[in-house]
CSV table of C-alpha atoms in Angstrom, one decimal:
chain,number,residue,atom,x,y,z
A,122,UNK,CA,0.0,0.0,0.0
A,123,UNK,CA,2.9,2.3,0.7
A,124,UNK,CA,4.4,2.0,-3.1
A,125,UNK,CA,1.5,2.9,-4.2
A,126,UNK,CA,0.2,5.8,-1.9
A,127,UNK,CA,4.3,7.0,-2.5
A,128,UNK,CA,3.2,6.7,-6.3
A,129,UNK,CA,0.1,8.7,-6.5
A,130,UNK,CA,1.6,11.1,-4.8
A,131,UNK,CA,5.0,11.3,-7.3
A,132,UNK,CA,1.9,11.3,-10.0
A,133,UNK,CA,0.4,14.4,-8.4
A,134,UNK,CA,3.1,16.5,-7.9
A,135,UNK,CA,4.1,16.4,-11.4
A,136,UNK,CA,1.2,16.7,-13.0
A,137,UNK,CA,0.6,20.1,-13.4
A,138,UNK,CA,4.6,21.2,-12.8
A,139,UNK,CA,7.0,22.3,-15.0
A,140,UNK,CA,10.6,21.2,-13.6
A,141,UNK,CA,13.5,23.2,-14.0
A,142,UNK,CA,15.7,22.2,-17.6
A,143,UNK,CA,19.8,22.6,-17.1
A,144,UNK,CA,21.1,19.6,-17.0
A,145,UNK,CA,23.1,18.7,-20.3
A,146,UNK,CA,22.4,15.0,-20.7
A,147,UNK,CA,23.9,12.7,-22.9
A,148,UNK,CA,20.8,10.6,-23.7
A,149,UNK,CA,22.8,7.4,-25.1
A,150,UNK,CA,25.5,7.2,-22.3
A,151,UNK,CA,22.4,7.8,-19.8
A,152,UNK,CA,20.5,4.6,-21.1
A,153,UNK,CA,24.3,2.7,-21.5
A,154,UNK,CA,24.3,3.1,-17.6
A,155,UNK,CA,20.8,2.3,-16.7
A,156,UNK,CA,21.1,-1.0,-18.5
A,157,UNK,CA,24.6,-2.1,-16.9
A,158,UNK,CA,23.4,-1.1,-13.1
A,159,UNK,CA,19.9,-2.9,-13.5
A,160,UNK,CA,21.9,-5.6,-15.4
A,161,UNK,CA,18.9,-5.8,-17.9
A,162,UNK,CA,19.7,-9.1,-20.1
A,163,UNK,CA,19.3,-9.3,-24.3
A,164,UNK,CA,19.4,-5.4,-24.4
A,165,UNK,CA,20.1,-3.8,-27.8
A,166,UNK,CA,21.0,0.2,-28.6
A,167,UNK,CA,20.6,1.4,-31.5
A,168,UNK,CA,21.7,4.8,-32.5
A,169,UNK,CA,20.3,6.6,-36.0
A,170,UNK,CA,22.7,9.1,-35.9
A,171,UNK,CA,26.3,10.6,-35.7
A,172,UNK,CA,25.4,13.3,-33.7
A,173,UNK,CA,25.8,13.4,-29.7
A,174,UNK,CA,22.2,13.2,-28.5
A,175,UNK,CA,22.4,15.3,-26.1
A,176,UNK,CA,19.5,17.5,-24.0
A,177,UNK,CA,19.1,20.0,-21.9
A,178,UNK,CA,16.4,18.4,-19.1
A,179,UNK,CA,15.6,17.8,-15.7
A,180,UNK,CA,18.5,14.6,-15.1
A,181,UNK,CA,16.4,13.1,-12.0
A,182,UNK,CA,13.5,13.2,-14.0
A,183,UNK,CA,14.9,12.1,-17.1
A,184,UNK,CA,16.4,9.0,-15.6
A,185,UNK,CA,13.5,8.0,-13.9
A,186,UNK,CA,11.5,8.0,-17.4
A,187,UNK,CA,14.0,6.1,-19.1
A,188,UNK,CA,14.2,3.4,-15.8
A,189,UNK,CA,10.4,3.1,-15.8
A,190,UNK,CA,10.6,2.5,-19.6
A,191,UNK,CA,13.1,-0.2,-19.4
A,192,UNK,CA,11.9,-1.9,-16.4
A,193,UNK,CA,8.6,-2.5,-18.8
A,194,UNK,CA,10.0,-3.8,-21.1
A,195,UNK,CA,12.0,-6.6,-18.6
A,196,UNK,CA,8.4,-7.1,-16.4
A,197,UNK,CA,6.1,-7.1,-19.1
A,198,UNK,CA,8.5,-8.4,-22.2
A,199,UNK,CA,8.4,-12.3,-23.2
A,200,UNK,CA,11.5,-13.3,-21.8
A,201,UNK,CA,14.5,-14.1,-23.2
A,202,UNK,CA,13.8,-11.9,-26.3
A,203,UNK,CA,15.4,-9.0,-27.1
A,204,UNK,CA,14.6,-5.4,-26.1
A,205,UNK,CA,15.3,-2.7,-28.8
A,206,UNK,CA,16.7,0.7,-27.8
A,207,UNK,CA,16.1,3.0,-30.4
A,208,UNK,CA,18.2,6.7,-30.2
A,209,UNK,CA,18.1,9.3,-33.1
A,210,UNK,CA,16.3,12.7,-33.8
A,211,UNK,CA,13.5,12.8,-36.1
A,212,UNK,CA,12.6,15.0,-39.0
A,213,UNK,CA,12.5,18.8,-36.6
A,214,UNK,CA,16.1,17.4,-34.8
A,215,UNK,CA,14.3,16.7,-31.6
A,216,UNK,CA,15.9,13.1,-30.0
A,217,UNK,CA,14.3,10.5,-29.1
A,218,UNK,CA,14.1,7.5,-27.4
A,219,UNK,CA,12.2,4.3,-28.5
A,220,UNK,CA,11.8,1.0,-26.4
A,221,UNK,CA,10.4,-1.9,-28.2
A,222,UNK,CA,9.9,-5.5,-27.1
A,223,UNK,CA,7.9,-8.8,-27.5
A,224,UNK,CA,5.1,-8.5,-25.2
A,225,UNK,CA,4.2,-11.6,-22.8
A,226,UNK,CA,0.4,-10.4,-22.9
A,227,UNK,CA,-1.4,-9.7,-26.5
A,228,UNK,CA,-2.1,-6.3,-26.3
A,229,UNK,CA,-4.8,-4.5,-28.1
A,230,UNK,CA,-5.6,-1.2,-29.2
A,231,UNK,CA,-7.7,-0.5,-26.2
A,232,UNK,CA,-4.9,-1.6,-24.2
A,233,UNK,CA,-2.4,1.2,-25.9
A,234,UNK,CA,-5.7,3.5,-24.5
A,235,UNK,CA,-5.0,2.7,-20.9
A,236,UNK,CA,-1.8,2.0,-20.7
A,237,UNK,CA,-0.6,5.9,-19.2
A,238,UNK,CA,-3.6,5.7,-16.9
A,239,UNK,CA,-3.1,5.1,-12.9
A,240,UNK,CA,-3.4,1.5,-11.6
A,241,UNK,CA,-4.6,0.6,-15.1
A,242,UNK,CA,-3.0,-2.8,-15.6
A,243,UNK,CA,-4.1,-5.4,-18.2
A,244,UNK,CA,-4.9,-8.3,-16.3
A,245,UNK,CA,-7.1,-6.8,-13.6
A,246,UNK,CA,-6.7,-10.4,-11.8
A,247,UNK,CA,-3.0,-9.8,-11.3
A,248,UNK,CA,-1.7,-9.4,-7.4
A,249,UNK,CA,1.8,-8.7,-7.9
A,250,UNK,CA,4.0,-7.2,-5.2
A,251,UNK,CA,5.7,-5.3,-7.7
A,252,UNK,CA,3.6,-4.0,-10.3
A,253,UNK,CA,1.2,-1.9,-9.4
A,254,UNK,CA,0.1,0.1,-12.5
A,255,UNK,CA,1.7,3.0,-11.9
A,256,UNK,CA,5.2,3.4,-14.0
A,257,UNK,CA,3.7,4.8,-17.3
A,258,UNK,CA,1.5,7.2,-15.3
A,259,UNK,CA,4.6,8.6,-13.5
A,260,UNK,CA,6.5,8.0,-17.0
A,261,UNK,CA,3.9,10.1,-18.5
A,262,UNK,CA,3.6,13.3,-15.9
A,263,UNK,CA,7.8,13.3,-15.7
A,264,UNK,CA,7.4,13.8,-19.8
A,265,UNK,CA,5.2,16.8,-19.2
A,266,UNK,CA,6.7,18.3,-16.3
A,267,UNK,CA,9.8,18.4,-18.9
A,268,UNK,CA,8.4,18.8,-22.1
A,269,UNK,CA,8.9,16.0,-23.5
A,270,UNK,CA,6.1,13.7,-25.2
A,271,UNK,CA,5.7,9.7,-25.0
A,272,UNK,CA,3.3,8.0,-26.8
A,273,UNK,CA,2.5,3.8,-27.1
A,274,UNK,CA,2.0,1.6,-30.6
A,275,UNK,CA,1.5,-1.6,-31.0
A,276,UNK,CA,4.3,-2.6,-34.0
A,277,UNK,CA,2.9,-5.8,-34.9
A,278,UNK,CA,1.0,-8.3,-33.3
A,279,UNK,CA,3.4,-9.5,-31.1
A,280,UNK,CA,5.6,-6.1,-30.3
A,281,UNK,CA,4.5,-2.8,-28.6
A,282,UNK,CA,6.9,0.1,-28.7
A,283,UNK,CA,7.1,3.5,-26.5
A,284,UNK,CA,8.4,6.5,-28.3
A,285,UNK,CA,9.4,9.4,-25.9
A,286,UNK,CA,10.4,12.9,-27.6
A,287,UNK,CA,12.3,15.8,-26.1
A,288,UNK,CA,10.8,18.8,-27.4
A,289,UNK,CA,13.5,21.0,-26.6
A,290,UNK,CA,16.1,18.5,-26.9
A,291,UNK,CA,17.5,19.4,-30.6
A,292,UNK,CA,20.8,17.9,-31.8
A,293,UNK,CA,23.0,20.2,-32.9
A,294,UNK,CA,24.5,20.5,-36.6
C-alpha cells in the first residue's frame, strides 16, 4: 500500500509542474548506464545518428522515465527476447528514445488507451507485489513536467513500442 500511496503522490506533484531544464544529458551514455546497473539481459541500442544526442532536461527526471521504460520492457516483455533501444532525432532534430519489445500479454488497441492511466494494468486479476500500475502514469507526468512527449504503438502483433520525444532537446549540426 505504501508504493502505491508513494506513487500517487510522485503522480500528483508532477502533473501540473514544469521542472526546472539545465542539465546537459547525454541521452545514449544515460541509457548505456541504466542497463549495466539494472543488469537488464538481451538489451540492444541502436543509435540513427552521428550526432551526440544530447539534451538540456531535468536529469532526476529524465532518468526515472527512461528506468520506468526499461523496467517495462523486462516485467512485461516475453522473456529471453530481445529489447530494442532506439536513439536518433526525427525529422525537426528533436531526440528521441524508442523502447520496443515482444510482449508476454497480447495487447490490443484498447490496451495502448489505458496504458498511461493510474493503476490501469491489463490483467485486472494480477496481485503482484511489484507491479502496481503506476510506472507509465509517472513515465507520462515526468514527460510533461519536462516537455517531453511519450506515446504507445502496437508494432505488430506480437511487439509494442514507447516513443518518448524531447521537445527541446535538438541535436545540434
Amino acid at each position: 500500500m505504501k508504493n502505491i500511496i508513494s506513487g500517487l503522490m510522485l503522480i500528483q506533484k508532477y502533473s501540473f509542474k514544469s521542472l526546472e531544464l539545465t542539465d546537459e544529458i547525454d541521452i545514449h551514455k544515460l541509457v548505456t548506464q541504466l542497463i549495466q546497473k539494472k543488469e537488464a539481459q538481451n538489451f540492444l541500442v541502436e543509435v540513427s545518428t552521428n550526432f551526440q544526442l544530447s539534451v538540456k532536461s531535468n536529469h532526476v527526471a529524465v532518468e526515472s522515465i527512461i528506468s520506468n521504460l526499461i523496467d517495462n520492457a523486462i516485467a512485461h516483455g516475453k522473456t529471453d527476447t530481445e529489447v530494442l533501444v532506439s536513439l536518433g532525432a526525427n525529422s525537426s532534430r528533436n531526440v528521441y528514445l524508442r523502447v520496443t519489445n515482444k510482449v508476454g500479454k497480447e495487447v490490443n488497441e484498447d490496451d495502448l488507451k489505458h496504458m498511461f492511466e493510474p493503476l490501469w494494468q491489463k490483467d485486472a486479476s494480477r496481485t503482484s507485489e511489484d507491479h502496481f500500475g503506476l510506472g507509465l502514469s509517472i513515465v507520462s507526468a515526468l514527460c510533461d513536467a519536462i516537455d517531453a512527449e511519450v506515446s504507445v504503438t502496437k508494432t505488430d502483433e506480437e511487439y509494442i513500442s514507447f516513443l518518448m520525444t524531447f521537445k527541446n532537446g535538438n541535436i545540434s549540426p
